Amino acid sequence: MLTLESFRKTVHDHVLADIYARARGLYGRHIVHVNATYQGGGVAEILYSLVLLMNDVGIDTGWRILHGSQEFFETTKGFHNALQGRKFNLSKEHKRLYMQVNENYAKFTHLDHDCIIVHDPQPLGLIAFYKKRQPWIWRCHIDLTSPHEELWDWLKGFMIKYDRVVVSNEKYVKAQLPVNQKVIFPAINPLTPKNREMVSKTMLRIIKKAGIPTDKPVITQVSRLDPWKDPEGVIDVFRLVREKVDCRLVLCYNVATDDPEALTMYHKVMKKASGLTKNHDVLLVVGNNEMLVNAIQRFSAVVIQKSIREGFCLAVTEALWKGTPVVASNVGGIPLQVEDDKTGFLLEPDDNKGFADRLVYLLKHQREADRLGRNGKEHVRRNFLITRLLSDYLDMLNEILTRRSRTAQEHCDTKS
Amino acid sequence: MLTLESFRKTVHDHVLADIYARARGLYGRHIVHVNATYQGGGVAEILYSLVLLMNDVGIDTGWRILHGSQEFFETTKGFHNALQGRKFNLSKEHKRLYMQVNENYAKFTHLDHDCIIVHDPQPLGLIAFYKKRQPWIWRCHIDLTSPHEELWDWLKGFMIKYDRVVVSNEKYVKAQLPVNQKVIFPAINPLTPKNREMVSKTMLRIIKKAGIPTDKPVITQVSRLDPWKDPEGVIDVFRLVREKVDCRLVLCYNVATDDPEALTMYHKVMKKASGLTKNHDVLLVVGNNEMLVNAIQRFSAVVIQKSIREGFCLAVTEALWKGTPVVASNVGGIPLQVEDDKTGFLLEPDDNKGFADRLVYLLKHQREADRLGRNGKEHVRRNFLITRLLSDYLDMLNEILTRRSRTAQEHCDTKS
């Protein structure tokens, strides 16, 4: 069972003591998180840890899942992509379906909590179906750099009813949104099977079982097979690296069974890697097991993240946490994590030669690789662990709920 | 939005008035249902309607979904099958996983309701992780004729903490279970796309779109492709019928994408039907759309249900509700619905000749078919609609919660 105490060996005691102190103002409060799914994806992973820890430090915290139909989730997947800048035809039928699912759910979901925290666009509209009597927070986990205008404007109608909007990056704060906005960076839980410590023997056993030869150094990218992650570019870079150093490339990818694009991309990648796959110089490995991803990130000599576009990129956080040096694109949340030549190397996404040079450099200079890896791990420890995220949430709740009490007090003073 | 009022055209006003009256004793009560999924399957369908209607008649009723991992649901699928009599190796690891998921969920699910209704085995164990301060009801939707002994005994440890166990059939009541047991029959909602009225024009449009020719009478079985539903036997019967009357057979089946057995069965059925499929005398139709199933059940001259084993069999209820005569096996809950020669014909599952004779008789005697269809529909109206099920739940809650108040009153009397 996940408790705050289990982090004693991972972060300093004062971090934990600060969290207990922040929880003090919130004893007896009843908070609830609402999102769209409890399995699959980064949001569910974060919520699972956050919700258990909030309860552990003494705040009754619930976690509810919106009940949507398949049709509804297809629509909100369209919303998600459109908010990240893709084309979308917003129809009356989309709006009707969205409202209906939210209204239905509200009928049997009685939220009498002290604060409601709604995650992502799917349940954003719930607020329209409640008599509002507590602060509501909308926590948006997606990239809002250039959202679809019409959809944004429609959803803004819900957002302005919220007391706070939380985004993952300063860049996503919107001047035109007249709501108090706050940035909370994502985080990883260092105690899950994906991130926890692993002894070399276990690591090697898992690596061998996955069919990855251990005779040469390995470069890895962990990502979906998705054009935004540029797996084809990674292979181009690998070909350049191989001219200088003998090594292998692992593409560790997740299979989203409902994603036809992934299959197309798989075939493109296989074609691009032709001549390199049969002797296992390029390996495609399905990362459907947390321990396997953990082992691969630890075993790799260098991790590459050649994304063209990113949200925060927790795959980089995970690699840094394992002390593995990272060479990555200067996009999205990556520069928050990778400071060039300090916690890794940062390059423009299309700079294949630059990527290859840095990879070769790290493969040839073990001490430099170790230095970046050490720094990266400390950077994550200080900034991107779930304990920091929990602390940020408690800060925000203290601020919102204390201010509310104060106003109620003022109200009483005026009346008396 | 589903309200009790919407049933005015379907059931008599006194049925609705009785429900409002039963709800009176429950105003201000807060009830919650907990089950394993909100989509797919009969339990989710029933809960969706029941929960909305309970709220509509004035009882704050929540609906929570257990958050399980894929591994957990594989285990509980094994439990489900074992409780229905299949072999199963109950291991320590199964128990550990079951307890862990239930304990985790309890950590962030604060149940301070007046009554907790837990459905099926997946969340049965929750009760171990709460300080019990209200009545708990376990509602089991599965066939408990001959449960796996060791598993039953282990789960019984949870059951005895409940105040009431509800099963779907008198046959499932267990003398060895020292808990107050009650039977509530399942029901259908006559207002969903699967069951609501449909004009002939719409029905024919859907039938034609599904590729079903309308030139000959159609016999249909709606079921999964599962040995217990004996689709191969249905084809044997159909061959006998075809010697006397020219007609077609539709096997309308549901695809469970996670069911490898279904694929094997599909090939068996196709082989069995060889020679009959190419000119569409036997048609396999995927019933993945509620309106399509509705249209097929209405369009069919006769519905056959040749199951070897059944729970309640809502497919028969649905067919009867559409006024279509049913020829079915005398197993599970079917004899509760089909009274021989009154609301349909009842046969032993292996009596192929009997099945064929009744089908031929109904295809040749339209007035007899109409009589059975009319009777069947009225039988369902009186006994197997969601309004009756709602009424049963309100009765049970009144009984449990009123008795509880009385005891509390007695307690006060004693103290004063």
mmCIF file with all atom_site columns, N, CA, C and O in Angstrom, chain A residues 332-358:
data_model
loop_
_atom_site.group_PDB
_atom_site.id
_atom_site.type_symbol
_atom_site.label_atom_id
_atom_site.label_alt_id
_atom_site.label_comp_id
_atom_site.label_asym_id
_atom_site.label_entity_id
_atom_site.label_seq_id
_atom_site.pdbx_PDB_ins_code
_atom_site.Cartn_x
_atom_site.Cartn_y
_atom_site.Cartn_z
_atom_site.occupancy
_atom_site.B_iso_or_equiv
_atom_site.pdbx_formal_charge
_atom_site.auth_seq_id
_atom_site.auth_comp_id
_atom_site.auth_asym_id
_atom_site.auth_atom_id
_atom_site.pdbx_PDB_model_num
ATOM 1   N N  . GLY A 1 332 ? 8.324  21.269 -26.141 1.00 0.00 ? 332 GLY A N  1
ATOM 2   C CA . GLY A 1 332 ? 7.390  20.985 -25.053 1.00 0.00 ? 332 GLY A CA 1
ATOM 3   C C  . GLY A 1 332 ? 8.037  21.137 -23.692 1.00 0.00 ? 332 GLY A C  1
ATOM 4   O O  . GLY A 1 332 ? 8.749  22.111 -23.431 1.00 0.00 ? 332 GLY A O  1
ATOM 5   N N  . GLY A 1 333 ? 7.809  20.143 -22.823 1.00 0.00 ? 333 GLY A N  1
ATOM 6   C CA . GLY A 1 333 ? 8.333  20.221 -21.465 1.00 0.00 ? 333 GLY A CA 1
ATOM 7   C C  . GLY A 1 333 ? 9.756  19.692 -21.319 1.00 0.00 ? 333 GLY A C  1
ATOM 8   O O  . GLY A 1 333 ? 10.297 19.667 -20.215 1.00 0.00 ? 333 GLY A O  1
ATOM 9   N N  . ILE A 1 334 ? 10.356 19.272 -22.442 1.00 0.00 ? 334 ILE A N  1
ATOM 10  C CA . ILE A 1 334 ? 11.694 18.673 -22.348 1.00 0.00 ? 334 ILE A CA 1
ATOM 11  C C  . ILE A 1 334 ? 12.744 19.653 -21.798 1.00 0.00 ? 334 ILE A C  1
ATOM 12  O O  . ILE A 1 334 ? 13.499 19.289 -20.893 1.00 0.00 ? 334 ILE A O  1
ATOM 13  N N  . PRO A 1 335 ? 12.809 20.920 -22.280 1.00 0.00 ? 335 PRO A N  1
ATOM 14  C CA . PRO A 1 335 ? 13.819 21.834 -21.723 1.00 0.00 ? 335 PRO A CA 1
ATOM 15  C C  . PRO A 1 335 ? 13.652 22.109 -20.223 1.00 0.00 ? 335 PRO A C  1
ATOM 16  O O  . PRO A 1 335 ? 14.596 22.564 -19.574 1.00 0.00 ? 335 PRO A O  1
ATOM 17  N N  . LEU A 1 336 ? 12.479 21.850 -19.673 1.00 0.00 ? 336 LEU A N  1
ATOM 18  C CA . LEU A 1 336 ? 12.330 21.980 -18.211 1.00 0.00 ? 336 LEU A CA 1
ATOM 19  C C  . LEU A 1 336 ? 13.117 20.878 -17.506 1.00 0.00 ? 336 LEU A C  1
ATOM 20  O O  . LEU A 1 336 ? 13.501 21.021 -16.345 1.00 0.00 ? 336 LEU A O  1
ATOM 21  N N  . GLN A 1 337 ? 13.329 19.782 -18.205 1.00 0.00 ? 337 GLN A N  1
ATOM 22  C CA . GLN A 1 337 ? 13.962 18.616 -17.602 1.00 0.00 ? 337 GLN A CA 1
ATOM 23  C C  . GLN A 1 337 ? 15.427 18.481 -18.011 1.00 0.00 ? 337 GLN A C  1
ATOM 24  O O  . GLN A 1 337 ? 16.273 18.138 -17.203 1.00 0.00 ? 337 GLN A O  1
ATOM 25  N N  . VAL A 1 338 ? 15.677 18.764 -19.298 1.00 0.00 ? 338 VAL A N  1
ATOM 26  C CA . VAL A 1 338 ? 17.037 18.607 -19.809 1.00 0.00 ? 338 VAL A CA 1
ATOM 27  C C  . VAL A 1 338 ? 17.660 19.990 -19.986 1.00 0.00 ? 338 VAL A C  1
ATOM 28  O O  . VAL A 1 338 ? 17.219 20.772 -20.830 1.00 0.00 ? 338 VAL A O  1
ATOM 29  N N  . GLU A 1 339 ? 18.657 20.290 -19.149 1.00 0.00 ? 339 GLU A N  1
ATOM 30  C CA . GLU A 1 339 ? 19.406 21.532 -19.334 1.00 0.00 ? 339 GLU A CA 1
ATOM 31  C C  . GLU A 1 339 ? 20.675 21.133 -20.079 1.00 0.00 ? 339 GLU A C  1
ATOM 32  O O  . GLU A 1 339 ? 21.399 20.230 -19.635 1.00 0.00 ? 339 GLU A O  1
ATOM 33  N N  . ASP A 1 340 ? 20.944 21.795 -21.211 1.00 0.00 ? 340 ASP A N  1
ATOM 34  C CA . ASP A 1 340 ? 22.005 21.347 -22.119 1.00 0.00 ? 340 ASP A CA 1
ATOM 35  C C  . ASP A 1 340 ? 23.362 21.289 -21.425 1.00 0.00 ? 340 ASP A C  1
ATOM 36  O O  . ASP A 1 340 ? 23.788 22.226 -20.760 1.00 0.00 ? 340 ASP A O  1
ATOM 37  N N  . ASP A 1 341 ? 23.990 20.123 -21.606 1.00 0.00 ? 341 ASP A N  1
ATOM 38  C CA . ASP A 1 341 ? 25.320 19.867 -21.050 1.00 0.00 ? 341 ASP A CA 1
ATOM 39  C C  . ASP A 1 341 ? 25.329 19.821 -19.521 1.00 0.00 ? 341 ASP A C  1
ATOM 40  O O  . ASP A 1 341 ? 26.384 19.811 -18.897 1.00 0.00 ? 341 ASP A O  1
ATOM 41  N N  . LYS A 1 342 ? 24.146 19.817 -18.896 1.00 0.00 ? 342 LYS A N  1
ATOM 42  C CA . LYS A 1 342 ? 24.123 19.700 -17.443 1.00 0.00 ? 342 LYS A CA 1
ATOM 43  C C  . LYS A 1 342 ? 23.353 18.438 -17.024 1.00 0.00 ? 342 LYS A C  1
ATOM 44  O O  . LYS A 1 342 ? 23.883 17.582 -16.313 1.00 0.00 ? 342 LYS A O  1
ATOM 45  N N  . THR A 1 343 ? 22.112 18.347 -17.494 1.00 0.00 ? 343 THR A N  1
ATOM 46  C CA . THR A 1 343 ? 21.346 17.129 -17.172 1.00 0.00 ? 343 THR A CA 1
ATOM 47  C C  . THR A 1 343 ? 21.099 16.297 -18.439 1.00 0.00 ? 343 THR A C  1
ATOM 48  O O  . THR A 1 343 ? 20.265 15.387 -18.433 1.00 0.00 ? 343 THR A O  1
ATOM 49  N N  . GLY A 1 344 ? 21.796 16.654 -19.556 1.00 0.00 ? 344 GLY A N  1
ATOM 50  C CA . GLY A 1 344 ? 21.630 15.942 -20.814 1.00 0.00 ? 344 GLY A CA 1
ATOM 51  C C  . GLY A 1 344 ? 22.054 16.843 -21.950 1.00 0.00 ? 344 GLY A C  1
ATOM 52  O O  . GLY A 1 344 ? 22.719 17.854 -21.712 1.00 0.00 ? 344 GLY A O  1
ATOM 53  N N  . PHE A 1 345 ? 21.688 16.468 -23.176 1.00 0.00 ? 345 PHE A N  1
ATOM 54  C CA . PHE A 1 345 ? 21.956 17.356 -24.313 1.00 0.00 ? 345 PHE A CA 1
ATOM 55  C C  . PHE A 1 345 ? 20.638 17.688 -24.993 1.00 0.00 ? 345 PHE A C  1
ATOM 56  O O  . PHE A 1 345 ? 19.767 16.832 -25.151 1.00 0.00 ? 345 PHE A O  1
ATOM 57  N N  . LEU A 1 346 ? 20.542 18.957 -25.398 1.00 0.00 ? 346 LEU A N  1
ATOM 58  C CA . LEU A 1 346 ? 19.317 19.462 -25.994 1.00 0.00 ? 346 LEU A CA 1
ATOM 59  C C  . LEU A 1 346 ? 19.600 19.885 -27.431 1.00 0.00 ? 346 LEU A C  1
ATOM 60  O O  . LEU A 1 346 ? 20.582 20.591 -27.684 1.00 0.00 ? 346 LEU A O  1
ATOM 61  N N  . LEU A 1 347 ? 18.744 19.465 -28.382 1.00 0.00 ? 347 LEU A N  1
ATOM 62  C CA . LEU A 1 347 ? 18.973 19.800 -29.797 1.00 0.00 ? 347 LEU A CA 1
ATOM 63  C C  . LEU A 1 347 ? 17.657 20.162 -30.463 1.00 0.00 ? 347 LEU A C  1
ATOM 64  O O  . LEU A 1 347 ? 16.576 19.814 -29.972 1.00 0.00 ? 347 LEU A O  1
ATOM 65  N N  . GLU A 1 348 ? 17.771 20.821 -31.601 1.00 0.00 ? 348 GLU A N  1
ATOM 66  C CA . GLU A 1 348 ? 16.557 21.073 -32.368 1.00 0.00 ? 348 GLU A CA 1
ATOM 67  C C  . GLU A 1 348 ? 16.136 19.743 -33.003 1.00 0.00 ? 348 GLU A C  1
ATOM 68  O O  . GLU A 1 348 ? 16.990 18.928 -33.378 1.00 0.00 ? 348 GLU A O  1
ATOM 69  N N  . PRO A 1 349 ? 14.814 19.503 -33.120 1.00 0.00 ? 349 PRO A N  1
ATOM 70  C CA . PRO A 1 349 ? 14.324 18.193 -33.561 1.00 0.00 ? 349 PRO A CA 1
ATOM 71  C C  . PRO A 1 349 ? 14.889 17.738 -34.915 1.00 0.00 ? 349 PRO A C  1
ATOM 72  O O  . PRO A 1 349 ? 15.081 16.542 -35.131 1.00 0.00 ? 349 PRO A O  1
ATOM 73  N N  . ASP A 1 350 ? 15.177 18.675 -35.819 1.00 0.00 ? 350 ASP A N  1
ATOM 74  C CA . ASP A 1 350 ? 15.610 18.247 -37.156 1.00 0.00 ? 350 ASP A CA 1
ATOM 75  C C  . ASP A 1 350 ? 17.135 18.163 -37.285 1.00 0.00 ? 350 ASP A C  1
ATOM 76  O O  . ASP A 1 350 ? 17.660 17.890 -38.363 1.00 0.00 ? 350 ASP A O  1
ATOM 77  N N  . ASP A 1 351 ? 17.842 18.363 -36.201 1.00 0.00 ? 351 ASP A N  1
ATOM 78  C CA . ASP A 1 351 ? 19.312 18.387 -36.253 1.00 0.00 ? 351 ASP A CA 1
ATOM 79  C C  . ASP A 1 351 ? 19.882 16.966 -36.099 1.00 0.00 ? 351 ASP A C  1
ATOM 80  O O  . ASP A 1 351 ? 20.494 16.625 -35.076 1.00 0.00 ? 351 ASP A O  1
ATOM 81  N N  . ASN A 1 352 ? 19.686 16.152 -37.136 1.00 0.00 ? 352 ASN A N  1
ATOM 82  C CA . ASN A 1 352 ? 20.111 14.747 -37.056 1.00 0.00 ? 352 ASN A CA 1
ATOM 83  C C  . ASN A 1 352 ? 21.603 14.618 -36.757 1.00 0.00 ? 352 ASN A C  1
ATOM 84  O O  . ASN A 1 352 ? 22.022 13.779 -35.958 1.00 0.00 ? 352 ASN A O  1
ATOM 85  N N  . LYS A 1 353 ? 22.408 15.483 -37.411 1.00 0.00 ? 353 LYS A N  1
ATOM 86  C CA . LYS A 1 353 ? 23.848 15.388 -37.206 1.00 0.00 ? 353 LYS A CA 1
ATOM 87  C C  . LYS A 1 353 ? 24.192 15.723 -35.743 1.00 0.00 ? 353 LYS A C  1
ATOM 88  O O  . LYS A 1 353 ? 24.999 15.033 -35.106 1.00 0.00 ? 353 LYS A O  1
ATOM 89  N N  . GLY A 1 354 ? 23.555 16.757 -35.225 1.00 0.00 ? 354 GLY A N  1
ATOM 90  C CA . GLY A 1 354 ? 23.771 17.138 -33.823 1.00 0.00 ? 354 GLY A CA 1
ATOM 91  C C  . GLY A 1 354 ? 23.430 15.987 -32.883 1.00 0.00 ? 354 GLY A C  1
ATOM 92  O O  . GLY A 1 354 ? 24.197 15.654 -31.971 1.00 0.00 ? 354 GLY A O  1
ATOM 93  N N  . PHE A 1 355 ? 22.266 15.350 -33.117 1.00 0.00 ? 355 PHE A N  1
ATOM 94  C CA . PHE A 1 355 ? 21.870 14.198 -32.288 1.00 0.00 ? 355 PHE A CA 1
ATOM 95  C C  . PHE A 1 355 ? 22.945 13.113 -32.332 1.00 0.00 ? 355 PHE A C  1
ATOM 96  O O  . PHE A 1 355 ? 23.376 12.584 -31.308 1.00 0.00 ? 355 PHE A O  1
ATOM 97  N N  . ALA A 1 356 ? 23.390 12.801 -33.580 1.00 0.00 ? 356 ALA A N  1
ATOM 98  C CA . ALA A 1 356 ? 24.363 11.721 -33.748 1.00 0.00 ? 356 ALA A CA 1
ATOM 99  C C  . ALA A 1 356 ? 25.673 12.067 -33.033 1.00 0.00 ? 356 ALA A C  1
ATOM 100 O O  . ALA A 1 356 ? 26.248 11.224 -32.322 1.00 0.00 ? 356 ALA A O  1
ATOM 101 N N  . ASP A 1 357 ? 26.141 13.324 -33.166 1.00 0.00 ? 357 ASP A N  1
ATOM 102 C CA . ASP A 1 357 ? 27.397 13.741 -32.520 1.00 0.00 ? 357 ASP A CA 1
ATOM 103 C C  . ASP A 1 357 ? 27.326 13.550 -31.003 1.00 0.00 ? 357 ASP A C  1
ATOM 104 O O  . ASP A 1 357 ? 28.250 13.014 -30.388 1.00 0.00 ? 357 ASP A O  1
ATOM 105 N N  . ARG A 1 358 ? 26.230 14.002 -30.407 1.00 0.00 ? 358 ARG A N  1
ATOM 106 C CA . ARG A 1 358 ? 26.099 13.895 -28.950 1.00 0.00 ? 358 ARG A CA 1
ATOM 107 C C  . ARG A 1 358 ? 26.034 12.430 -28.502 1.00 0.00 ? 358 ARG A C  1
ATOM 108 O O  . ARG A 1 358 ? 26.612 12.055 -27.482 1.00 0.00 ? 358 ARG A O  1
#
